[in-house]
mmCIF file of C-alpha atoms and ligand atoms in Angstrom:
data_model
loop_
_atom_site.group_PDB
_atom_site.id
_atom_site.type_symbol
_atom_site.label_atom_id
_atom_site.label_comp_id
_atom_site.label_asym_id
_atom_site.label_seq_id
_atom_site.Cartn_x
_atom_site.Cartn_y
_atom_site.Cartn_z
ATOM 1 C CA MET A 1061 18.804 2.236 0.623
ATOM 2 C CA SER A 1062 17.263 0.740 -2.345
ATOM 3 C CA ARG A 1063 15.691 4.008 -4.115
ATOM 4 C CA TRP A 1064 12.227 1.847 -3.893
ATOM 5 C CA ARG A 1065 10.262 1.732 -1.671
ATOM 6 C CA THR A 1066 6.870 -1.185 -1.618
ATOM 7 C CA SER A 1067 3.815 -0.047 -0.628
ATOM 8 C CA PRO A 1068 2.843 -2.608 2.880
ATOM 9 C CA ALA A 1069 -0.937 -2.018 1.301
ATOM 10 C CA HIS A 1070 0.676 -3.872 -2.794
ATOM 11 C CA PRO A 1071 4.094 -5.264 -1.902
ATOM 12 C CA GLY A 1072 6.582 -5.831 -5.112
ATOM 13 C CA TRP A 1073 5.136 -2.944 -6.558
ATOM 14 C CA PRO A 1074 6.948 -0.794 -8.198
ATOM 15 C CA VAL A 1075 9.704 -2.391 -7.901
ATOM 16 C CA PRO A 1076 12.542 -3.719 -10.821
ATOM 17 C CA VAL A 1077 12.791 -7.509 -11.344
ATOM 18 C CA GLY A 1078 16.006 -9.880 -12.734
ATOM 19 C CA PRO A 1079 18.014 -9.968 -14.333
ATOM 20 C CA ILE A 1080 18.267 -13.163 -16.058
ATOM 21 C CA ARG A 1081 20.194 -14.249 -19.170
ATOM 22 C CA MET A 1082 18.134 -15.741 -22.090
ATOM 23 C CA PRO A 1083 19.228 -17.003 -25.484
ATOM 24 C CA GLY A 1084 17.683 -13.670 -26.898
ATOM 25 C CA GLY A 1085 19.186 -11.472 -24.842
ATOM 26 C CA MET A 1086 20.133 -10.238 -20.357
ATOM 27 C CA VAL A 1087 15.698 -10.179 -20.106
ATOM 28 C CA GLY A 1088 14.625 -7.718 -17.122
ATOM 29 C CA LEU A 1089 11.218 -6.656 -15.788
ATOM 30 C CA ARG A 1090 10.195 -3.772 -14.811
ATOM 31 C CA PRO A 1091 7.625 -0.892 -13.951
ATOM 32 C CA VAL A 1092 5.378 1.290 -16.874
ATOM 33 C CA ARG A 1093 6.636 4.305 -17.429
ATOM 34 C CA LEU A 1094 5.198 7.881 -19.468
ATOM 35 C CA ARG A 1095 7.954 7.641 -21.864
ATOM 36 C CA ASP A 1096 7.931 4.297 -23.062
ATOM 37 C CA GLY A 1097 5.051 5.480 -25.530
ATOM 38 C CA PRO A 1098 7.714 5.833 -28.442
ATOM 39 C CA GLN A 1099 8.696 2.197 -27.890
ATOM 40 C CA TRP A 1100 4.675 0.987 -27.648
ATOM 41 C CA SER A 1101 3.343 2.583 -30.340
ATOM 42 C CA ARG A 1102 5.740 2.197 -32.722
ATOM 43 C CA LEU A 1103 5.854 -2.315 -31.484
ATOM 44 C CA ARG A 1104 2.274 -2.605 -31.530
ATOM 45 C CA LEU A 1105 1.409 -0.832 -34.155
ATOM 46 C CA ALA A 1106 4.372 -2.529 -36.240
ATOM 47 C CA ASP A 1107 3.328 -6.019 -34.610
ATOM 48 C CA ARG A 1108 -0.646 -5.759 -35.931
ATOM 49 C CA GLU A 1109 -1.038 -9.146 -37.620
ATOM 50 C CA HIS A 1110 1.352 -11.422 -34.647
ATOM 51 C CA LEU A 1111 -0.043 -10.080 -31.610
ATOM 52 C CA GLU A 1112 -3.948 -9.271 -32.554
ATOM 53 C CA PRO A 1113 -5.417 -13.061 -32.893
ATOM 54 C CA TRP A 1114 -4.742 -13.670 -29.134
ATOM 55 C CA GLU A 1115 -5.499 -10.102 -27.850
ATOM 56 C CA PRO A 1116 -9.232 -9.275 -26.255
ATOM 57 C CA SER A 1117 -11.525 -7.431 -28.762
ATOM 58 C CA SER A 1118 -12.721 -4.006 -28.937
ATOM 59 C CA GLU A 1119 -14.784 -1.205 -30.474
ATOM 60 C CA ALA A 1120 -12.143 1.048 -31.410
ATOM 61 C CA THR A 1121 -9.779 0.378 -34.317
ATOM 62 C CA TRP A 1122 -6.210 -1.143 -33.497
ATOM 63 C CA GLU A 1123 -4.612 2.385 -34.905
ATOM 64 C CA MET A 1124 -6.539 4.127 -32.235
ATOM 65 C CA ARG A 1125 -5.643 2.233 -29.439
ATOM 66 C CA HIS A 1126 -2.158 2.729 -30.521
ATOM 67 C CA ALA A 1127 -1.237 5.507 -31.515
ATOM 68 C CA LEU A 1128 1.494 7.453 -29.012
ATOM 69 C CA SER A 1129 -1.523 9.189 -27.787
ATOM 70 C CA SER A 1130 -2.829 6.798 -26.274
ATOM 71 C CA TRP A 1131 -1.362 6.006 -23.906
ATOM 72 C CA PRO A 1132 -1.032 8.335 -21.660
ATOM 73 C CA THR A 1133 -4.563 6.868 -20.815
ATOM 74 C CA VAL A 1134 -3.117 3.189 -21.407
ATOM 75 C CA CYS A 1135 -0.210 4.073 -19.038
ATOM 76 C CA SER A 1136 -1.883 5.657 -16.013
ATOM 77 C CA GLY A 1137 -5.133 3.226 -15.473
ATOM 78 C CA LEU A 1138 -2.820 1.345 -15.700
ATOM 79 C CA ARG A 1139 -0.422 2.818 -12.619
ATOM 80 C CA GLY A 1140 -3.203 3.258 -11.125
ATOM 81 C CA GLU A 1141 -4.884 -0.222 -10.341
ATOM 82 C CA ALA A 1142 -1.033 -0.311 -9.292
ATOM 83 C CA ARG A 1143 -1.235 1.968 -6.358
ATOM 84 C CA ARG A 1144 -4.747 0.229 -5.461
ATOM 85 C CA GLY A 1145 -2.895 -2.787 -5.197
ATOM 86 C CA ARG A 1146 -4.897 -4.810 -7.269
ATOM 87 C CA MET A 1147 -2.004 -4.709 -10.642
ATOM 88 C CA LEU A 1148 1.709 -5.517 -11.599
ATOM 89 C CA PRO A 1149 2.409 -4.124 -14.557
ATOM 90 C CA LEU A 1150 6.169 -4.554 -15.354
ATOM 91 C CA VAL A 1151 7.652 -3.938 -19.289
ATOM 92 C CA ILE A 1152 9.691 -6.319 -20.298
ATOM 93 C CA GLU A 1153 13.443 -5.161 -21.440
ATOM 94 C CA VAL A 1154 15.858 -7.288 -23.158
ATOM 95 C CA ASP A 1155 19.408 -5.359 -23.129
ATOM 96 C CA GLY A 1156 17.695 -2.691 -21.388
ATOM 97 C CA GLN A 1157 15.551 -2.168 -24.584
ATOM 98 C CA PHE A 1158 11.159 -2.092 -24.590
ATOM 99 C CA ALA A 1159 10.077 -6.283 -25.728
ATOM 100 C CA GLY A 1160 7.336 -6.411 -24.623
ATOM 101 C CA GLN A 1161 4.472 -6.582 -21.092
ATOM 102 C CA ILE A 1162 4.174 -8.878 -18.377
ATOM 103 C CA THR A 1163 0.466 -7.805 -16.389
ATOM 104 C CA ILE A 1164 0.032 -9.069 -13.175
ATOM 105 C CA GLY A 1165 -3.442 -9.032 -13.217
ATOM 106 C CA ASN A 1166 -6.934 -9.016 -10.234
ATOM 107 C CA ILE A 1167 -3.920 -9.334 -7.352
ATOM 108 C CA THR A 1168 -6.580 -10.422 -5.148
ATOM 109 C CA HIS A 1169 -5.225 -11.234 -1.272
ATOM 110 C CA GLY A 1170 -6.656 -12.462 2.385
ATOM 111 C CA ALA A 1171 -7.702 -16.622 2.155
ATOM 112 C CA LEU A 1172 -7.204 -15.699 -2.032
ATOM 113 C CA ARG A 1173 -3.984 -14.432 -2.627
ATOM 114 C CA SER A 1174 -4.222 -15.683 -6.281
ATOM 115 C CA ALA A 1175 -4.141 -13.434 -9.713
ATOM 116 C CA TRP A 1176 -3.690 -13.991 -13.641
ATOM 117 C CA ILE A 1177 -0.913 -13.358 -15.520
ATOM 118 C CA GLY A 1178 -0.628 -12.030 -19.243
ATOM 119 C CA TYR A 1179 1.974 -10.982 -21.818
ATOM 120 C CA TRP A 1180 3.414 -9.934 -25.202
ATOM 121 C CA VAL A 1181 7.372 -10.021 -27.100
ATOM 122 C CA ALA A 1182 7.075 -7.727 -30.095
ATOM 123 C CA ARG A 1183 7.599 -10.001 -32.574
ATOM 124 C CA GLN A 1184 11.140 -8.730 -33.654
ATOM 125 C CA PHE A 1185 12.451 -10.628 -29.958
ATOM 126 C CA THR A 1186 11.076 -13.114 -29.929
ATOM 127 C CA GLY A 1187 12.732 -17.209 -30.233
ATOM 128 C CA GLY A 1188 15.347 -16.133 -28.277
ATOM 129 C CA GLY A 1189 14.178 -17.668 -24.541
ATOM 130 C CA VAL A 1190 12.196 -13.652 -23.517
ATOM 131 C CA ALA A 1191 8.537 -14.899 -22.406
ATOM 132 C CA THR A 1192 9.725 -17.851 -20.890
ATOM 133 C CA GLY A 1193 12.871 -14.937 -18.912
ATOM 134 C CA ALA A 1194 10.113 -13.082 -18.559
ATOM 135 C CA LEU A 1195 7.180 -15.451 -17.184
ATOM 136 C CA ALA A 1196 10.138 -16.841 -15.004
ATOM 137 C CA LEU A 1197 10.928 -13.593 -13.093
ATOM 138 C CA GLY A 1198 7.152 -12.943 -12.864
ATOM 139 C CA LEU A 1199 6.792 -15.770 -10.992
ATOM 140 C CA ASP A 1200 9.185 -15.896 -9.214
ATOM 141 C CA HIS A 1201 8.203 -11.798 -8.095
ATOM 142 C CA ALA A 1202 4.159 -12.857 -7.646
ATOM 143 C CA PHE A 1203 5.268 -16.054 -5.418
ATOM 144 C CA GLY A 1204 8.792 -14.768 -3.378
ATOM 145 C CA PRO A 1205 7.573 -10.020 -2.721
ATOM 146 C CA VAL A 1206 3.689 -10.061 -3.482
ATOM 147 C CA MET A 1207 2.898 -12.911 -0.844
ATOM 148 C CA LEU A 1208 0.742 -14.816 -4.204
ATOM 149 C CA HIS A 1209 0.407 -18.535 -3.314
ATOM 150 C CA ARG A 1210 -1.169 -19.121 -7.234
ATOM 151 C CA VAL A 1211 -1.224 -17.337 -10.567
ATOM 152 C CA GLU A 1212 -3.387 -18.184 -13.388
ATOM 153 C CA ALA A 1213 -3.310 -18.292 -16.751
ATOM 154 C CA THR A 1214 -6.195 -18.172 -19.628
ATOM 155 C CA VAL A 1215 -4.723 -19.016 -23.293
ATOM 156 C CA ARG A 1216 -5.873 -20.206 -27.224
ATOM 157 C CA PRO A 1217 -5.616 -23.800 -27.513
ATOM 158 C CA GLU A 1218 -4.020 -22.102 -31.585
ATOM 159 C CA ASN A 1219 -1.179 -20.325 -29.570
ATOM 160 C CA ALA A 1220 1.338 -23.174 -29.761
ATOM 161 C CA PRO A 1221 3.781 -20.750 -28.292
ATOM 162 C CA SER A 1222 2.848 -19.386 -25.783
ATOM 163 C CA ARG A 1223 1.486 -22.794 -24.656
ATOM 164 C CA ALA A 1224 4.869 -23.837 -24.737
ATOM 165 C CA VAL A 1225 6.368 -20.856 -22.881
ATOM 166 C CA LEU A 1226 3.446 -21.505 -20.054
ATOM 167 C CA ALA A 1227 4.316 -25.544 -19.915
ATOM 168 C CA ARG A 1228 8.210 -23.983 -19.428
ATOM 169 C CA THR A 1229 8.006 -22.432 -16.863
ATOM 170 C CA GLY A 1230 4.918 -24.506 -14.656
ATOM 171 C CA PHE A 1231 1.984 -23.829 -15.331
ATOM 172 C CA ARG A 1232 -0.473 -27.074 -15.924
ATOM 173 C CA GLU A 1233 -3.401 -27.221 -17.542
ATOM 174 C CA GLU A 1234 -6.577 -27.281 -15.025
ATOM 175 C CA GLY A 1235 -9.611 -27.357 -18.261
ATOM 176 C CA LEU A 1236 -11.514 -25.483 -20.943
ATOM 177 C CA LEU A 1237 -13.039 -22.143 -20.740
ATOM 178 C CA LYS A 1238 -15.684 -22.620 -23.553
ATOM 179 C CA ARG A 1239 -16.810 -19.704 -25.291
ATOM 180 C CA TYR A 1240 -13.987 -17.758 -22.757
ATOM 181 C CA LEU A 1241 -13.366 -13.929 -24.157
ATOM 182 C CA ASP A 1242 -14.360 -11.790 -27.217
ATOM 183 C CA VAL A 1243 -10.333 -11.787 -29.454
ATOM 184 C CA ASP A 1244 -10.574 -11.058 -32.865
ATOM 185 C CA GLY A 1245 -13.836 -11.138 -33.412
ATOM 186 C CA ALA A 1246 -15.444 -14.088 -32.107
ATOM 187 C CA TRP A 1247 -16.238 -16.012 -27.832
ATOM 188 C CA ARG A 1248 -12.638 -18.105 -28.569
ATOM 189 C CA ASP A 1249 -12.544 -21.217 -25.908
ATOM 190 C CA HIS A 1250 -9.556 -20.639 -23.824
ATOM 191 C CA LEU A 1251 -7.234 -23.297 -21.848
ATOM 192 C CA LEU A 1252 -6.971 -22.668 -18.075
ATOM 193 C CA VAL A 1253 -3.590 -23.403 -16.306
ATOM 194 C CA ALA A 1254 -2.356 -22.479 -13.408
ATOM 195 C CA ILE A 1255 0.606 -22.658 -10.549
ATOM 196 C CA THR A 1256 0.826 -22.463 -6.888
ATOM 197 C CA VAL A 1257 3.593 -22.339 -4.970
ATOM 198 C CA GLU A 1258 3.711 -25.383 -3.673
ATOM 199 C CA GLU A 1259 4.210 -26.555 -7.071
ATOM 200 C CA VAL A 1260 7.823 -24.586 -7.602
ATOM 201 C CA GLN A 1261 11.459 -25.775 -5.912
ATOM 202 C CA GLY A 1262 13.135 -22.892 -5.359
ATOM 203 C CA SER A 1263 12.646 -20.739 -7.651
ATOM 204 C CA VAL A 1264 11.034 -20.722 -11.471
ATOM 205 C CA ALA A 1265 14.067 -18.878 -12.854
ATOM 206 C CA ALA A 1266 16.354 -20.965 -10.939
ATOM 207 C CA ALA A 1267 15.554 -23.871 -12.478
ATOM 208 C CA LEU A 1268 15.823 -22.182 -16.098
ATOM 209 C CA VAL A 1269 19.143 -21.393 -14.674
ATOM 210 C CA ARG A 1270 19.887 -25.182 -13.823
ATOM 211 C CA SER A 1271 18.404 -27.213 -16.375
ATOM 212 C CA GLY A 1272 20.860 -25.189 -19.436
ATOM 213 C CA ARG A 1273 18.338 -22.787 -20.597
ATOM 214 C CA ALA A 1274 19.090 -19.876 -18.640
ATOM 215 C CA SER A 1275 22.147 -18.418 -16.943
ATOM 216 C CA TRP A 1276 22.755 -15.509 -14.177
ATOM 217 C CA THR A 1277 25.044 -13.342 -15.937
HETATM 218 N N1 ACO B 2281 4.929 -24.319 -32.281
HETATM 219 C C1 ACO B 2281 4.857 -24.569 -31.483
HETATM 220 N N2 ACO B 2281 5.827 -24.770 -30.244
HETATM 221 C C2 ACO B 2281 6.022 -23.067 -31.190
HETATM 222 C C3 ACO B 2281 6.299 -23.092 -32.337
HETATM 223 C C4 ACO B 2281 4.705 -23.541 -32.294
HETATM 224 N N3 ACO B 2281 4.723 -23.264 -34.047
HETATM 225 N N4 ACO B 2281 6.335 -21.546 -32.243
HETATM 226 C C5 ACO B 2281 7.315 -21.866 -30.539
HETATM 227 N N5 ACO B 2281 7.286 -22.331 -30.131
HETATM 228 C C6 ACO B 2281 7.660 -22.741 -28.979
HETATM 229 C C7 ACO B 2281 8.852 -22.610 -29.231
HETATM 230 O O1 ACO B 2281 9.759 -23.641 -29.259
HETATM 231 C C8 ACO B 2281 9.028 -22.089 -27.707
HETATM 232 O O2 ACO B 2281 9.610 -22.967 -26.966
HETATM 233 P P1 ACO B 2281 10.612 -24.537 -26.128
HETATM 234 O O3 ACO B 2281 11.451 -22.905 -25.556
HETATM 235 O O4 ACO B 2281 9.490 -25.736 -25.503
HETATM 236 O O5 ACO B 2281 11.764 -24.452 -27.170
HETATM 237 C C9 ACO B 2281 8.562 -21.282 -27.143
HETATM 238 O O6 ACO B 2281 7.395 -21.804 -28.071
HETATM 239 C C10 ACO B 2281 8.823 -19.811 -26.886
HETATM 240 O O7 ACO B 2281 9.496 -19.862 -26.343
HETATM 241 P P2 ACO B 2281 10.237 -18.150 -25.885
HETATM 242 O O8 ACO B 2281 11.349 -18.682 -27.290
HETATM 243 O O9 ACO B 2281 10.368 -18.051 -24.492
HETATM 244 O O10 ACO B 2281 9.312 -17.220 -26.343
HETATM 245 P P3 ACO B 2281 9.334 -15.408 -27.012
HETATM 246 O O11 ACO B 2281 10.285 -15.091 -26.476
HETATM 247 O O12 ACO B 2281 9.274 -16.123 -28.563
HETATM 248 O O13 ACO B 2281 7.504 -14.892 -26.970
HETATM 249 C C11 ACO B 2281 5.051 -15.158 -27.340
HETATM 250 C C12 ACO B 2281 6.432 -16.127 -27.070
HETATM 251 C C13 ACO B 2281 4.191 -14.420 -25.705
HETATM 252 C C14 ACO B 2281 3.901 -16.893 -26.913
HETATM 253 C C15 ACO B 2281 5.692 -13.899 -28.547
HETATM 254 O O14 ACO B 2281 5.068 -15.352 -29.936
HETATM 255 C C16 ACO B 2281 3.304 -13.275 -28.390
HETATM 256 O O15 ACO B 2281 3.562 -12.340 -28.355
HETATM 257 N N6 ACO B 2281 2.963 -13.791 -29.243
HETATM 258 C C17 ACO B 2281 1.787 -12.637 -29.354
HETATM 259 C C18 ACO B 2281 0.008 -12.276 -28.081
HETATM 260 C C19 ACO B 2281 1.138 -13.744 -27.351
HETATM 261 O O16 ACO B 2281 0.491 -14.971 -27.614
HETATM 262 N N7 ACO B 2281 0.680 -12.940 -25.498
HETATM 263 C C20 ACO B 2281 0.386 -14.831 -24.931
HETATM 264 C C21 ACO B 2281 -1.421 -14.751 -24.483
HETATM 265 S S1 ACO B 2281 -1.348 -15.787 -24.302
HETATM 266 C C22 ACO B 2281 -1.298 -15.368 -22.131
HETATM 267 O O17 ACO B 2281 -0.499 -14.385 -22.148
HETATM 268 C C23 ACO B 2281 -1.301 -15.988 -21.090
#
């Protein structure tokens, strides 16, 4: 019997997803945990320049938000949202190492069956298909065990690498949201992109494997 037991109120939580082999290594997803603090804090503090242009602004300084002492509050907030069935806060692992996060949020069941997805990958792990693999696994999980119908994302038009990842995994552009979010100190336009289950032929990860961009082992 699996050691993972999922809740009927929140199908698909808390379970690991994957892995899939990308050029950068074996990519897998798993729930965030309290002992992720040291890696999370180290990578987020070191990668400020890489991450800050794309993340929501905050009153608190980058150093304060990403101090090791902040992680227990951040982590229990994420896990609390997960317990209430509203979120899937997952770590992206590369060859078993903490490499970033992917979060499926604002999960709604009933007639909407929708959520948003967002992610970051630490600079040292970028350029090897890690985000593409993680997003493919996240989408397959969302449309499979979580039983969603639609997943959407918002991305700044200037974020070329993230737009490439979204396009590669099948997201389609739906429009431009003017002055949508306070990011990096100003109200920034964002592209709204989305994918529904009808647009996936079997599995997003399997499509990556078929195209030669990934493999299972
Ligand atoms: N211009 C155009 N394309 C680029 C550029 C560039 N300057 N740099 C990289 N790319 C392409 C790559 O060629 C690749 O596309 P391909 O598969 O078609 O060749 C793609 O961008 C990157 O794909 P991956 O290697 O899978 O992505 P990676 O693991 O490097 O992670 C990510 C990309 C997540 C955007 C990472 O750089 C990151 O965390 N950035 C900072 C935070 C961020 O932007 N998060 C996303 C916010 S938007 C959202 O969450 C919906």
